[in-house]
Amino acid sequence: SHRHHSYLLVHTADWRFVQISEQHNPKHTQRERERDRAMQTPQIAPYIRPEDAAQHITVSDPVQHQDGMNKYTSYRVDVRGPIPSDQNYNAPNNNNPNDAIFQNAGYSAVLRRYSDFLWLYERLHKERAGAIVPPIPEKQAVARFSAAFVEDRRVNLERFLRRVSVHPELMDAKCLETFLRADDVTFHAAKNAKGGNVDATMMMSIAPHSQQSSMMMPAAEKGGFKKWFAEAKTSISGDLVRSPDDDLFQEIERYVNGLDAQMRSVAHQASGLVRKGKEIANGLFEFGLAFNLLGQSEADSLGLALGKVGEAADSLSVLSAEHAEREMAQFEEPLQDYIKMIHAVKLALQRRHEKRLTYTTCLSEVETKQTNVAKLRATIGAEAKAYSAEMSLKRARDAAELARDEFATVSQRVLREVDRFKREKADDMRKTVLDYI
C-alpha cells in the first residue's frame, strides 16, 4: 500500500511555524485526526478587560416615568462587593486600596436617569482634567423609549460606570462617590450646586462622530464668555506659554489624529462587511422562498428536489445572518468603541490646552498689572490707587501660580493616560482581531 503525507503549518504562541507531518493510515480514523489537530492547536488565554474587575457595579431595571410633559427613563444602580481592599479585587494600577467610594463597604442602590450619568461624565472632566474619561452613550431625541434602545443604553451606561470605577485617575473622584452612594436629596443638591450643571460643551463632546469638532477649541462655559474671548485672543496671538513637554505633546497629537483616521477607515470597511453579510442572508432567504414555492407547484421528484434546494437556501440564510450578527458584535462594535476612546484621548489633550490658555492669560494679566503699578508709583498723589493696584497684582500672581500648578498637573496626567491608553488598547485590539479570525 502507498503512503501519502500532507503537511500542515500551525501558528504557535511563540510566532514560529511548525511543520507537522500527518500520515494517512486506514487505521487512523477521522475522529482521531480531529483530536490530534485540536491537541496541536495552541490555546489562547482568555483576555480580561480592566472593567471586568468591576462586575459588582450593575445598572438594571429601567423604568419609564411621566412628569407632566417630561418623560424619562430611570435606572437602578447597585454597588455590591468586593471592595478594593479585598484580596480578590484586581483593579489595574490601583495604588490606593482604601478608595473613598468604598469606605462604606457593603451594598447600596440608587435610582439615576441619563442626565445624572451625563452630570457624572461632565464632573469627571472638571475634577480630573486631562484624564481619559470613558465614553458615555450619546443623547438621542427619537425612539429613545423603545425596548431595544433602552436595553442598549443600559448596557453602555453599565460599562461606562465599570470603566470609571477601575480607572486609576478617576476611581477616587468625589463626584463618583456622590453618584454611587448619595441619596436623592444629597445628590440633587450636589448636581445643582454652582458649577454642577451640565454645560453645552460637554453635551457636544460626547458625540465623537461629528467631523466638525475641533480638538483644540476651548470650552465656552456658561457665564464665562469674556474669559473665553480673552483666552482665544491670546491663542491667536501665538504667545502661548511654552513647556518642556510641548514637542512630546505635538507628537502625541499627530499619533492620535493618525490613529483616528486609520480606525475610521477600518470601521467603515467592517460596517460594509456586516451590511453585505445581511444582504446575502436576505438574498438567500428570498432565493429559498422562491424555490419552495416552485417546488410546491411541481409534482413527483422534481418538486421534491426543488424543495430541497429551497431548504438548503433557508439554512444558508440563517447561517449568513448569524455570521453577520457575530461580525457586528465581535468586530464592528468594538471598533466603534475604540474610535470613541480615541475621541476621549482628544478631549484629554483639549483639557491640557485649556489649562495652557488659562495660564497664559494669567501671565498676561500679571504683566499688565505690573505695568499699571509702576505707573501709579511714579504718579504723585496716587498712593491709594497704587496700594490697591499692588493688592490686585498680588492676587493675579497667586492666580498665575495656581494656573501654573494646574497646567503642570494636567500635563503629567495626560502623559500617564496616553501611556495607559496605548497599553490597554493594544490588548483590546489584539483580542478583537483574534475573536474575529
Short mmCIF file of C-alpha atoms in Angstrom, two decimals:
data_model
loop_
_atom_site.label_atom_id
_atom_site.label_comp_id
_atom_site.label_asym_id
_atom_site.label_seq_id
_atom_site.Cartn_x
_atom_site.Cartn_y
_atom_site.Cartn_z
CA SER A 1 0.00 0.00 0.00
CA HIS A 2 1.15 3.54 -0.72
CA ARG A 3 1.62 6.10 1.99
CA HIS A 4 0.61 9.67 1.43
CA HIS A 5 1.93 12.57 3.51
CA SER A 6 0.37 16.05 3.80
CA TYR A 7 1.96 18.95 5.61
CA LEU A 8 0.19 21.43 7.91
CA LEU A 9 1.54 24.74 9.14
CA VAL A 10 0.48 25.56 12.70
CA HIS A 11 0.92 29.07 14.07
CA THR A 12 2.33 28.64 17.57
CA ALA A 13 2.29 31.04 20.51
CA ASP A 14 5.98 31.96 20.09
CA TRP A 15 5.30 33.12 16.49
CA ARG A 16 7.11 30.23 14.81
CA PHE A 17 5.66 27.93 12.21
CA VAL A 18 5.95 24.23 12.89
CA GLN A 19 5.62 21.71 10.07
CA ILE A 20 3.55 18.70 11.06
CA SER A 21 3.52 15.52 9.03
CA GLU A 22 0.20 13.75 9.09
CA GLN A 23 0.31 10.12 7.93
CA HIS A 24 -2.83 8.87 6.29
CA ASN A 25 -3.39 5.39 7.59
CA PRO A 26 -6.53 3.35 7.14
CA LYS A 27 -6.47 2.64 10.88
CA HIS A 28 -6.15 6.36 11.67
CA THR A 29 -9.82 7.37 11.92
CA GLN A 30 -11.26 10.81 11.16
CA ARG A 31 -12.12 11.35 14.84
CA GLU A 32 -8.53 10.63 15.88
CA ARG A 33 -7.19 13.06 13.28
CA GLU A 34 -9.55 15.81 14.53
CA ARG A 35 -8.49 15.05 18.11
CA ASP A 36 -4.82 15.29 17.15
CA ARG A 37 -5.34 18.61 15.38
CA ALA A 38 -7.19 20.00 18.41
CA MET A 39 -4.30 18.98 20.66
CA GLN A 40 -1.78 20.60 18.30
CA THR A 41 -3.71 23.91 18.12
CA PRO A 42 -2.27 26.44 20.61
CA GLN A 43 -4.72 27.57 23.27
CA ILE A 44 -5.06 31.32 23.76
CA ALA A 45 -5.64 32.51 27.30
CA PRO A 46 -8.87 34.48 27.68
CA TYR A 47 -8.39 38.24 27.74
CA ILE A 48 -9.82 40.06 30.74
CA ARG A 49 -10.66 43.71 30.24
CA PRO A 50 -9.99 46.14 33.12
CA GLU A 51 -13.71 46.82 33.61
CA ASP A 52 -14.31 43.11 34.17
CA ALA A 53 -12.96 43.66 37.69
CA ALA A 54 -15.97 45.87 38.46
CA GLN A 55 -18.81 43.41 37.98
CA HIS A 56 -20.04 44.32 41.46
CA ILE A 57 -21.44 47.52 39.89
CA THR A 58 -24.62 46.98 37.89
CA VAL A 59 -27.17 49.12 36.06
CA SER A 60 -30.56 47.42 35.79
CA ASP A 61 -34.35 47.71 35.94
CA PRO A 62 -35.04 50.58 33.51
CA VAL A 63 -38.39 52.20 34.36
CA GLN A 64 -40.17 54.91 32.38
CA HIS A 65 -41.58 57.92 34.26
CA GLN A 66 -44.01 60.66 33.26
CA ASP A 67 -43.55 64.04 34.92
CA GLY A 68 -46.06 66.32 33.26
CA MET A 69 -44.89 66.73 29.68
CA ASN A 70 -41.48 65.34 30.59
CA LYS A 71 -40.92 61.63 30.04
CA TYR A 72 -37.72 59.89 31.07
CA THR A 73 -36.22 56.51 31.99
CA SER A 74 -34.62 55.78 35.35
CA TYR A 75 -32.07 53.04 36.02
CA ARG A 76 -31.22 51.25 39.22
CA VAL A 77 -27.52 51.46 40.08
CA ASP A 78 -26.33 48.80 42.54
CA VAL A 79 -22.94 48.55 44.20
CA ARG A 80 -22.16 45.19 45.77
CA GLY A 81 -18.84 43.72 46.96
CA PRO A 82 -15.98 43.14 46.51
CA ILE A 83 -14.30 46.28 47.76
CA PRO A 84 -10.78 47.31 46.65
CA SER A 85 -9.26 46.20 49.97
CA ASP A 86 -10.48 42.67 49.26
CA GLN A 87 -7.63 40.34 48.34
CA ASN A 88 -9.65 39.09 45.37
CA TYR A 89 -10.03 42.57 43.88
CA ASN A 90 -7.65 43.11 40.96
CA ALA A 91 -8.19 46.64 39.77
CA PRO A 92 -5.33 47.57 37.41
CA ASN A 93 -2.73 50.07 38.65
CA ASN A 94 -4.62 50.55 41.89
CA ASN A 95 -2.27 52.38 44.25
CA ASN A 96 -4.99 53.36 46.69
CA PRO A 97 -6.66 50.27 48.18
CA ASN A 98 -8.80 52.38 50.53
CA ASP A 99 -10.73 54.25 47.86
CA ALA A 100 -13.24 56.73 49.16
CA ILE A 101 -16.21 55.36 47.27
CA PHE A 102 -15.85 52.02 49.04
CA GLN A 103 -15.19 53.24 52.57
CA ASN A 104 -18.80 52.38 53.38
CA ALA A 105 -18.39 48.74 52.43
CA GLY A 106 -21.43 46.75 51.54
CA TYR A 107 -24.49 47.23 49.44
CA SER A 108 -26.05 50.40 48.07
CA ALA A 109 -28.75 51.05 45.49
CA VAL A 110 -29.82 54.33 43.92
CA LEU A 111 -32.00 55.45 41.02
CA ARG A 112 -30.37 57.54 38.32
CA ARG A 113 -31.53 58.85 34.96
CA TYR A 114 -29.50 59.57 31.85
CA SER A 115 -28.97 63.24 32.74
CA ASP A 116 -27.42 62.08 36.03
CA PHE A 117 -24.91 59.92 34.18
CA LEU A 118 -24.20 62.91 31.95
CA TRP A 119 -23.59 65.05 35.04
CA LEU A 120 -21.06 62.49 36.30
CA TYR A 121 -19.32 62.46 32.92
CA GLU A 122 -19.05 66.25 32.90
CA ARG A 123 -17.90 66.46 36.53
CA LEU A 124 -15.16 63.89 35.96
CA HIS A 125 -13.76 66.11 33.20
CA LYS A 126 -13.71 69.05 35.60
CA GLU A 127 -12.41 67.28 38.70
CA ARG A 128 -9.76 65.28 36.86
CA ALA A 129 -8.89 67.41 33.85
CA GLY A 130 -6.57 65.55 31.49
CA ALA A 131 -7.92 62.10 32.34
CA ILE A 132 -9.25 59.92 29.54
CA VAL A 133 -12.88 59.73 30.67
CA PRO A 134 -14.62 56.65 29.20
CA PRO A 135 -17.29 57.46 26.60
CA ILE A 136 -20.93 57.68 27.58
CA PRO A 137 -23.87 56.73 25.31
CA GLU A 138 -24.90 59.58 23.06
CA LYS A 139 -28.05 61.58 23.58
CA GLN A 140 -30.92 60.59 21.31
CA ALA A 141 -34.11 62.53 20.62
CA VAL A 142 -36.20 59.94 18.75
CA ALA A 143 -37.16 56.35 19.59
CA ARG A 144 -35.48 56.67 22.99
CA PHE A 145 -38.19 54.69 24.76
CA SER A 146 -38.13 51.61 22.55
CA ALA A 147 -37.19 48.40 24.35
CA ALA A 148 -34.14 47.80 22.14
CA PHE A 149 -32.77 51.33 22.65
CA VAL A 150 -33.34 51.30 26.42
CA GLU A 151 -31.54 47.97 26.77
CA ASP A 152 -28.63 49.11 24.61
CA ARG A 153 -28.30 52.31 26.65
CA ARG A 154 -28.45 50.32 29.92
CA VAL A 155 -25.60 48.06 28.78
CA ASN A 156 -23.45 51.01 27.75
CA LEU A 157 -24.17 53.01 30.91
CA GLU A 158 -23.15 50.00 32.98
CA ARG A 159 -19.93 49.65 31.01
CA PHE A 160 -19.25 53.38 31.49
CA LEU A 161 -19.64 53.10 35.28
CA ARG A 162 -17.46 50.00 35.49
CA ARG A 163 -14.71 51.61 33.46
CA VAL A 164 -14.76 54.70 35.66
CA SER A 165 -14.71 52.63 38.87
CA VAL A 166 -11.43 50.89 37.89
CA HIS A 167 -9.88 53.93 36.18
CA PRO A 168 -6.66 54.78 38.06
CA GLU A 169 -7.24 58.54 37.65
CA LEU A 170 -10.99 58.56 38.32
CA MET A 171 -11.79 55.77 40.78
CA ASP A 172 -11.46 58.02 43.86
CA ALA A 173 -13.21 61.08 42.41
CA LYS A 174 -15.64 62.74 44.80
CA CYS A 175 -18.37 63.01 42.15
CA LEU A 176 -18.23 59.24 41.58
CA GLU A 177 -18.79 58.61 45.28
CA THR A 178 -21.72 61.03 45.22
CA PHE A 179 -23.21 59.38 42.17
CA LEU A 180 -22.98 55.84 43.53
CA ARG A 181 -23.80 56.41 47.19
CA ALA A 182 -25.73 59.64 47.78
CA ASP A 183 -29.48 59.65 48.47
CA ASP A 184 -31.77 61.67 46.21
CA VAL A 185 -31.67 64.87 48.31
CA THR A 186 -27.88 64.89 48.64
CA PHE A 187 -27.33 64.00 45.01
CA HIS A 188 -29.64 66.68 43.63
CA ALA A 189 -28.02 69.25 45.93
CA ALA A 190 -24.60 68.32 44.55
CA LYS A 191 -25.91 68.26 40.99
CA ASN A 192 -27.47 71.72 41.28
CA ALA A 193 -24.52 73.27 43.11
CA LYS A 194 -22.51 76.01 41.42
CA GLY A 195 -20.57 74.54 38.55
CA GLY A 196 -22.52 71.30 38.76
CA ASN A 197 -24.82 71.81 35.80
CA VAL A 198 -24.15 70.04 32.53
CA ASP A 199 -22.94 72.65 30.08
CA ALA A 200 -23.35 72.77 26.32
CA THR A 201 -19.69 71.99 25.63
CA MET A 202 -19.88 68.62 27.37
CA MET A 203 -23.12 67.83 25.54
CA MET A 204 -21.29 68.23 22.25
CA SER A 205 -18.19 66.42 23.42
CA ILE A 206 -19.97 63.07 23.78
CA ALA A 207 -20.68 62.91 20.03
CA PRO A 208 -17.33 61.73 18.60
CA HIS A 209 -18.83 61.04 15.17
CA SER A 210 -19.05 64.73 14.37
CA GLN A 211 -16.38 65.52 11.82
CA GLN A 212 -16.55 69.24 12.57
CA SER A 213 -15.45 69.08 16.21
CA SER A 214 -12.11 70.72 16.88
CA MET A 215 -9.73 69.14 19.34
CA MET A 216 -8.25 72.48 20.30
CA MET A 217 -11.43 74.51 20.78
CA PRO A 218 -11.59 75.93 24.35
CA ALA A 219 -14.70 75.25 26.41
CA ALA A 220 -17.15 78.16 26.38
CA GLU A 221 -18.60 77.71 29.84
CA LYS A 222 -21.85 79.40 30.83
CA GLY A 223 -21.19 82.91 32.08
CA GLY A 224 -17.55 82.77 31.01
CA PHE A 225 -17.63 84.27 27.51
CA LYS A 226 -15.37 87.20 28.43
CA LYS A 227 -12.73 84.85 29.78
CA TRP A 228 -13.09 82.55 26.76
CA PHE A 229 -12.66 85.54 24.41
CA ALA A 230 -9.53 86.67 26.25
CA GLU A 231 -8.04 83.17 26.07
CA ALA A 232 -8.94 82.78 22.41
CA LYS A 233 -7.33 86.15 21.64
CA THR A 234 -4.17 85.03 23.44
CA SER A 235 -4.15 81.82 21.43
CA ILE A 236 -4.46 83.68 18.14
CA SER A 237 -1.58 85.97 19.00
CA GLY A 238 0.72 82.94 19.16
CA ASP A 239 2.15 83.89 22.58
CA LEU A 240 1.17 80.71 24.40
CA VAL A 241 3.35 79.74 27.31
CA ARG A 242 5.89 77.05 26.49
CA SER A 243 6.66 73.92 28.49
CA PRO A 244 9.45 71.30 28.23
CA ASP A 245 6.95 68.67 27.04
CA ASP A 246 5.45 70.63 24.13
CA ASP A 247 7.31 68.62 21.48
CA LEU A 248 6.16 65.38 23.08
CA PHE A 249 2.54 66.53 23.11
CA GLN A 250 2.73 67.55 19.46
CA GLU A 251 3.95 64.04 18.67
CA ILE A 252 1.06 62.58 20.71
CA GLU A 253 -1.45 64.71 18.82
CA ARG A 254 -0.07 63.54 15.47
CA TYR A 255 -0.24 59.93 16.65
CA VAL A 256 -3.84 60.26 17.88
CA ASN A 257 -5.03 62.04 14.72
CA GLY A 258 -3.39 59.41 12.52
CA LEU A 259 -4.82 56.58 14.58
CA ASP A 260 -8.27 58.14 14.43
CA ALA A 261 -8.18 58.35 10.63
CA GLN A 262 -6.94 54.77 10.27
CA MET A 263 -9.51 53.33 12.68
CA ARG A 264 -12.37 55.18 11.00
CA SER A 265 -11.31 53.66 7.69
CA VAL A 266 -11.18 50.15 9.20
CA ALA A 267 -14.54 50.66 10.94
CA HIS A 268 -16.08 51.81 7.65
CA GLN A 269 -14.91 48.63 5.92
CA ALA A 270 -16.14 46.50 8.83
CA SER A 271 -19.58 48.12 8.62
CA GLY A 272 -19.60 47.34 4.90
CA LEU A 273 -18.83 43.68 5.60
CA VAL A 274 -21.66 43.42 8.11
CA ARG A 275 -24.06 45.15 5.73
CA LYS A 276 -23.14 42.85 2.85
CA GLY A 277 -23.48 39.80 5.11
CA LYS A 278 -27.02 40.83 5.99
CA GLU A 279 -27.80 41.45 2.32
CA ILE A 280 -26.55 37.95 1.44
CA ALA A 281 -28.72 36.46 4.19
CA ASN A 282 -31.78 38.29 2.86
CA GLY A 283 -30.95 37.23 -0.69
CA LEU A 284 -30.64 33.58 0.29
CA PHE A 285 -33.94 33.79 2.15
CA GLU A 286 -35.71 35.16 -0.92
CA PHE A 287 -33.98 32.57 -3.09
CA GLY A 288 -35.08 29.73 -0.82
CA LEU A 289 -38.63 31.06 -0.64
CA ALA A 290 -38.87 31.16 -4.42
CA PHE A 291 -37.66 27.56 -4.78
CA ASN A 292 -40.03 26.34 -2.05
CA LEU A 293 -42.97 27.89 -3.88
CA LEU A 294 -41.76 26.48 -7.17
CA GLY A 295 -41.39 23.02 -5.62
CA GLN A 296 -44.97 23.16 -4.34
CA SER A 297 -46.20 23.80 -7.90
CA GLU A 298 -44.35 20.77 -9.31
CA ALA A 299 -45.09 17.13 -8.68
CA ASP A 300 -43.09 13.98 -8.05
CA SER A 301 -39.31 14.04 -7.82
CA LEU A 302 -38.85 17.47 -9.44
CA GLY A 303 -40.95 19.19 -6.79
CA LEU A 304 -39.11 17.33 -4.05
CA ALA A 305 -35.74 18.35 -5.47
CA LEU A 306 -36.77 21.99 -5.77
CA GLY A 307 -37.99 21.90 -2.17
CA LYS A 308 -34.62 20.53 -1.05
CA VAL A 309 -32.86 23.42 -2.80
CA GLY A 310 -35.18 25.85 -1.03
CA GLU A 311 -34.48 24.27 2.36
CA ALA A 312 -30.75 24.41 1.74
CA ALA A 313 -31.02 28.10 0.84
CA ASP A 314 -33.03 28.74 4.01
CA SER A 315 -30.33 27.05 6.11
CA LEU A 316 -27.62 29.10 4.42
CA SER A 317 -29.66 32.25 5.04
CA VAL A 318 -29.81 31.53 8.77
CA LEU A 319 -26.07 30.82 8.90
CA SER A 320 -25.27 34.02 6.99
CA ALA A 321 -27.47 36.10 9.30
CA GLU A 322 -25.85 34.58 12.39
CA HIS A 323 -22.39 35.21 10.93
CA ALA A 324 -23.29 38.84 10.20
CA GLU A 325 -24.52 39.30 13.78
CA ARG A 326 -21.29 37.83 15.16
CA GLU A 327 -19.24 40.13 12.93
CA MET A 328 -21.20 43.11 14.20
CA ALA A 329 -20.83 42.13 17.88
CA GLN A 330 -17.22 40.94 17.77
CA PHE A 331 -15.68 43.27 15.20
CA GLU A 332 -17.77 46.27 14.15
CA GLU A 333 -18.98 47.35 17.61
CA PRO A 334 -15.53 47.02 19.30
CA LEU A 335 -14.06 49.16 16.52
CA GLN A 336 -16.70 51.83 17.09
CA ASP A 337 -15.94 51.75 20.81
CA TYR A 338 -12.24 52.12 20.02
CA ILE A 339 -12.99 55.24 17.97
CA LYS A 340 -14.92 56.71 20.91
CA MET A 341 -11.94 56.06 23.17
CA ILE A 342 -9.69 57.87 20.69
CA HIS A 343 -12.08 60.81 20.89
CA ALA A 344 -11.75 60.65 24.69
CA VAL A 345 -7.97 60.97 24.28
CA LYS A 346 -8.53 64.07 22.14
CA LEU A 347 -10.71 65.54 24.89
CA ALA A 348 -7.92 64.93 27.43
CA LEU A 349 -5.47 66.78 25.18
CA GLN A 350 -8.03 69.56 24.80
CA ARG A 351 -8.24 69.93 28.61
CA ARG A 352 -4.48 70.43 28.73
CA HIS A 353 -4.73 73.06 26.02
CA GLU A 354 -7.41 74.88 28.02
CA LYS A 355 -5.17 74.91 31.11
CA ARG A 356 -2.37 76.23 28.95
CA LEU A 357 -4.59 79.06 27.71
CA THR A 358 -5.65 79.88 31.25
CA TYR A 359 -2.03 80.01 32.46
CA THR A 360 -1.05 82.20 29.52
CA THR A 361 -3.92 84.58 30.25
CA CYS A 362 -2.92 84.79 33.93
CA LEU A 363 0.66 85.65 32.99
CA SER A 364 -0.59 88.34 30.63
CA GLU A 365 -2.72 89.83 33.42
CA VAL A 366 0.25 89.84 35.78
CA GLU A 367 2.33 91.71 33.20
CA THR A 368 -0.44 94.27 32.64
CA LYS A 369 -0.92 94.85 36.36
CA GLN A 370 2.83 95.21 36.91
CA THR A 371 2.92 97.96 34.31
CA ASN A 372 -0.06 99.67 35.94
CA VAL A 373 1.54 99.52 39.41
CA ALA A 374 4.76 101.03 38.07
CA LYS A 375 2.85 103.96 36.55
CA LEU A 376 0.87 104.63 39.73
CA ARG A 377 4.00 104.54 41.87
CA ALA A 378 5.54 107.23 39.66
CA THR A 379 2.45 109.42 39.97
CA ILE A 380 2.38 111.93 42.81
CA GLY A 381 -0.77 111.71 44.93
CA ALA A 382 -1.77 108.25 43.64
CA GLU A 383 -0.56 106.31 46.67
CA ALA A 384 -4.02 104.92 47.48
CA LYS A 385 -4.54 103.75 43.90
CA ALA A 386 -1.04 102.28 43.89
CA TYR A 387 -1.76 100.28 47.02
CA SER A 388 -4.99 98.93 45.53
CA ALA A 389 -3.15 98.04 42.31
CA GLU A 390 -0.47 96.22 44.30
CA MET A 391 -3.12 94.11 46.04
CA SER A 392 -4.65 93.33 42.67
CA LEU A 393 -1.20 92.37 41.36
CA LYS A 394 -0.68 90.04 44.31
CA ARG A 395 -3.99 88.29 43.59
CA ALA A 396 -3.05 87.98 39.92
CA ARG A 397 0.29 86.42 40.84
CA ASP A 398 -1.43 83.93 43.13
CA ALA A 399 -3.85 83.04 40.35
CA ALA A 400 -0.97 82.63 37.90
CA GLU A 401 0.84 80.33 40.31
CA LEU A 402 -2.29 78.24 40.76
CA ALA A 403 -2.82 78.09 36.99
CA ARG A 404 0.79 77.02 36.51
CA ASP A 405 0.40 74.16 39.02
CA GLU A 406 -2.85 73.04 37.37
CA PHE A 407 -1.23 73.15 33.93
CA ALA A 408 1.67 71.01 35.15
CA THR A 409 -0.65 68.56 36.93
CA VAL A 410 -2.88 68.13 33.90
CA SER A 411 0.13 67.73 31.60
CA GLN A 412 1.55 64.90 33.70
CA ARG A 413 -1.86 63.26 33.96
CA VAL A 414 -2.29 63.31 30.17
CA LEU A 415 1.12 61.67 29.71
CA ARG A 416 0.20 58.89 32.13
CA GLU A 417 -3.16 58.43 30.45
CA VAL A 418 -1.77 58.24 26.92
CA ASP A 419 0.72 55.60 28.05
CA ARG A 420 -2.08 53.58 29.64
CA PHE A 421 -4.27 54.02 26.57
CA LYS A 422 -1.60 52.63 24.27
CA ARG A 423 -1.01 49.64 26.54
CA GLU A 424 -4.64 48.69 27.18
CA LYS A 425 -5.94 49.42 23.70
CA ALA A 426 -3.22 47.29 22.14
CA ASP A 427 -4.54 44.36 24.20
CA ASP A 428 -8.13 45.22 23.23
CA MET A 429 -7.29 45.31 19.53
CA ARG A 430 -5.42 42.01 19.80
CA LYS A 431 -8.48 40.38 21.36
CA THR A 432 -10.82 41.94 18.79
CA VAL A 433 -8.77 40.63 15.87
CA LEU A 434 -8.36 37.16 17.40
CA ASP A 435 -12.09 36.93 18.09
CA TYR A 436 -12.85 37.94 14.54
CA ILE A 437 -10.49 35.49 12.83
#
